Amino acid sequence: MSRVYNFSAGPAAIPDPVLGRIKDDIPDWNGTGMSVMEASHRSKAFVAVAEKAEQDLRQLLLIPGEYSVLFPQGGATMQFSMVPLNISAEGDTVDFVQTGSWSKKAIAEARRYCAVNVVADSADQNFTYVPDQDSWLHSEDAAYLHYCANETIAGVEFPFVPESGETPLVCDMSSTMLSRPVDVCRFGVIYAGAQKNIGPAGIAVVIVRKDLIGNAREMTPALLDYATYDAAGSMSNTPPCFAWYVASLVFEYLLAEGGLEVIGKRNQQKAGKLYAAIDASDFYSNRVRVDYRSWMNVPFVLADASLDPTFLSQAEEEGLVNLKGHRSVGGMRASIYNAMPEAGIDALIAFMQEFERTHG
Ligand SMILES: *Cc1c(COP(=O)(O)O)cnc(C)c1O
């Protein structure tokens, strides 16, 4: 088997030990004589997986008892609708920080249900920073304050958790959840699609404070109501069993690696190395202001963009794949989630230096 270093932003790489375990499990999972894909979600064996996934996630993120953990389908995008339907009422105003493509999409969806007040917007500098919280214009009584912890496309990350007082803080953590410890108590709702740092596409993780459950608007479809998931252990209908099972293996793997303190240090080290290599060269550059650079998604451009296709094809020949930047920003983007080993960063840096030597 020849594995590449996969720098995809999502669906993204899954840790090798997890893939190995899936392979072993496929024909005869847990002594059932079948694969997990063929098992009933009501079976004892699967219910045990679901329970363990929640327990392990609680342990990883130190999730307090007053929070529920839900595993809905629909990705992070479905949360763009579920959040306003569940924690705002008709006529409410909600506050949003606009720092890039994903927060823009969340805002557009929330506008279908609420008045949206954009408290701060970094479009003035092409979404390359996060405005200081001192400058935010909060509304009088917003139903919640929403932000995107890491803008996956532009590689812009919040280096702080906003202060929201009594207002529930809602965070799209799709591309940072599990990349380091986080203080869950600061939040009303945290959500993430799985396919960046958690597992395969098809499932999302929602951590929601229990007092925010049970207040959905009357017209809310049952499958968009947090209470439906909370009451049924996220199994009111058939859940994405395979994705849930893989997520549970990823949680187990992260615990075995030493938990999120260890993982966070590794990620910081990996990102630091790559940014240092970019900054040390005039051939490559990253446009994001240093304080807001993402640990997870590292976009960079070549001084001569006409070399982009050559860079990408030669990288691919070296087994460094999916480095093309998002179509909206161009250039390159190296997504370096938990499953990217430091050896992958070293290989990328070595390739970049050699490419600069031969084309610079
Ligand atoms: C990928 C991503 C999304 C969209 O996720 P889906 O699971 O495809 O709906 C939303 N927000 C952020 C920050 C993302 O990285």
PDB file of C-alpha atoms and ligand atoms in Angstrom, residues 9-10 74-78 80 102-103 148-153 172-175 191-196 201-204 297 337, ligand 1:
ATOM      1  CA  ALA A   9      -9.334  20.533   3.544  1.00  0.00           C
ATOM      2  CA  GLY A  10     -12.142  17.997   3.779  1.00  0.00           C
ATOM      3  CA  GLY A  74     -26.470  17.209   7.554  1.00  0.00           C
ATOM      4  CA  GLY A  75     -22.954  18.414   8.302  1.00  0.00           C
ATOM      5  CA  ALA A  76     -22.072  21.816   9.687  1.00  0.00           C
ATOM      6  CA  THR A  77     -24.268  23.461   7.079  1.00  0.00           C
ATOM      7  CA  MET A  78     -27.420  22.016   8.588  1.00  0.00           C
ATOM      8  CA  PHE A  80     -26.584  27.016  10.043  1.00  0.00           C
ATOM      9  CA  TRP A 102     -18.120  30.084   6.253  1.00  0.00           C
ATOM     10  CA  SER A 103     -19.384  32.793   8.559  1.00  0.00           C
ATOM     11  CA  CYS A 148     -16.501  30.639  13.133  1.00  0.00           C
ATOM     12  CA  ALA A 149     -13.403  29.626  15.120  1.00  0.00           C
ATOM     13  CA  ASN A 150     -11.386  28.851  12.020  1.00  0.00           C
ATOM     14  CA  GLU A 151     -12.192  29.991   8.500  1.00  0.00           C
ATOM     15  CA  THR A 152     -11.095  26.871   6.669  1.00  0.00           C
ATOM     16  CA  ILE A 153     -10.837  28.520   3.243  1.00  0.00           C
ATOM     17  CA  ASP A 172     -18.728  26.718  14.174  1.00  0.00           C
ATOM     18  CA  MET A 173     -15.702  24.594  15.102  1.00  0.00           C
ATOM     19  CA  SER A 174     -15.788  22.415  11.990  1.00  0.00           C
ATOM     20  CA  SER A 175     -12.107  22.721  11.228  1.00  0.00           C
ATOM     21  CA  TYR A 191     -20.865  22.347  16.288  1.00  0.00           C
ATOM     22  CA  ALA A 192     -18.650  20.716  13.693  1.00  0.00           C
ATOM     23  CA  GLY A 193     -19.017  18.649  10.550  1.00  0.00           C
ATOM     24  CA  ALA A 194     -16.963  15.484  10.946  1.00  0.00           C
ATOM     25  CA  GLN A 195     -14.941  15.367   7.757  1.00  0.00           C
ATOM     26  CA  LYS A 196     -12.160  17.758   8.781  1.00  0.00           C
ATOM     27  CA  ALA A 201     -18.535  12.989   6.088  1.00  0.00           C
ATOM     28  CA  GLY A 202     -22.131  12.249   6.975  1.00  0.00           C
ATOM     29  CA  ILE A 203     -22.247  13.112  10.645  1.00  0.00           C
ATOM     30  CA  ALA A 204     -21.833  16.226  12.742  1.00  0.00           C
ATOM     31  CA  ASN A 297      -5.305  25.332   7.126  1.00  0.00           C
ATOM     32  CA  TYR A 337      -5.371  18.397  10.678  1.00  0.00           C
TER      33      TYR A 337
HETATM   34  C1  LIG B   1     -16.382  22.479   5.971  1.00  0.00           C
HETATM   35  C2  LIG B   1     -16.983  23.550   6.797  1.00  0.00           C
HETATM   36  C3  LIG B   1     -18.366  23.770   6.833  1.00  0.00           C
HETATM   37  C4  LIG B   1     -19.349  22.969   6.007  1.00  0.00           C
HETATM   38  O1  LIG B   1     -19.396  21.687   6.441  1.00  0.00           O
HETATM   39  P1  LIG B   1     -20.413  20.617   5.821  1.00  0.00           P
HETATM   40  O2  LIG B   1     -20.223  19.467   6.739  1.00  0.00           O
HETATM   41  O3  LIG B   1     -19.979  20.382   4.419  1.00  0.00           O
HETATM   42  O4  LIG B   1     -21.774  21.195   5.898  1.00  0.00           O
HETATM   43  C5  LIG B   1     -18.840  24.770   7.648  1.00  0.00           C
HETATM   44  N1  LIG B   1     -18.011  25.519   8.399  1.00  0.00           N
HETATM   45  C6  LIG B   1     -16.672  25.337   8.381  1.00  0.00           C
HETATM   46  C7  LIG B   1     -15.805  26.187   9.233  1.00  0.00           C
HETATM   47  C8  LIG B   1     -16.120  24.351   7.573  1.00  0.00           C
HETATM   48  O5  LIG B   1     -14.795  24.154   7.563  1.00  0.00           O
END
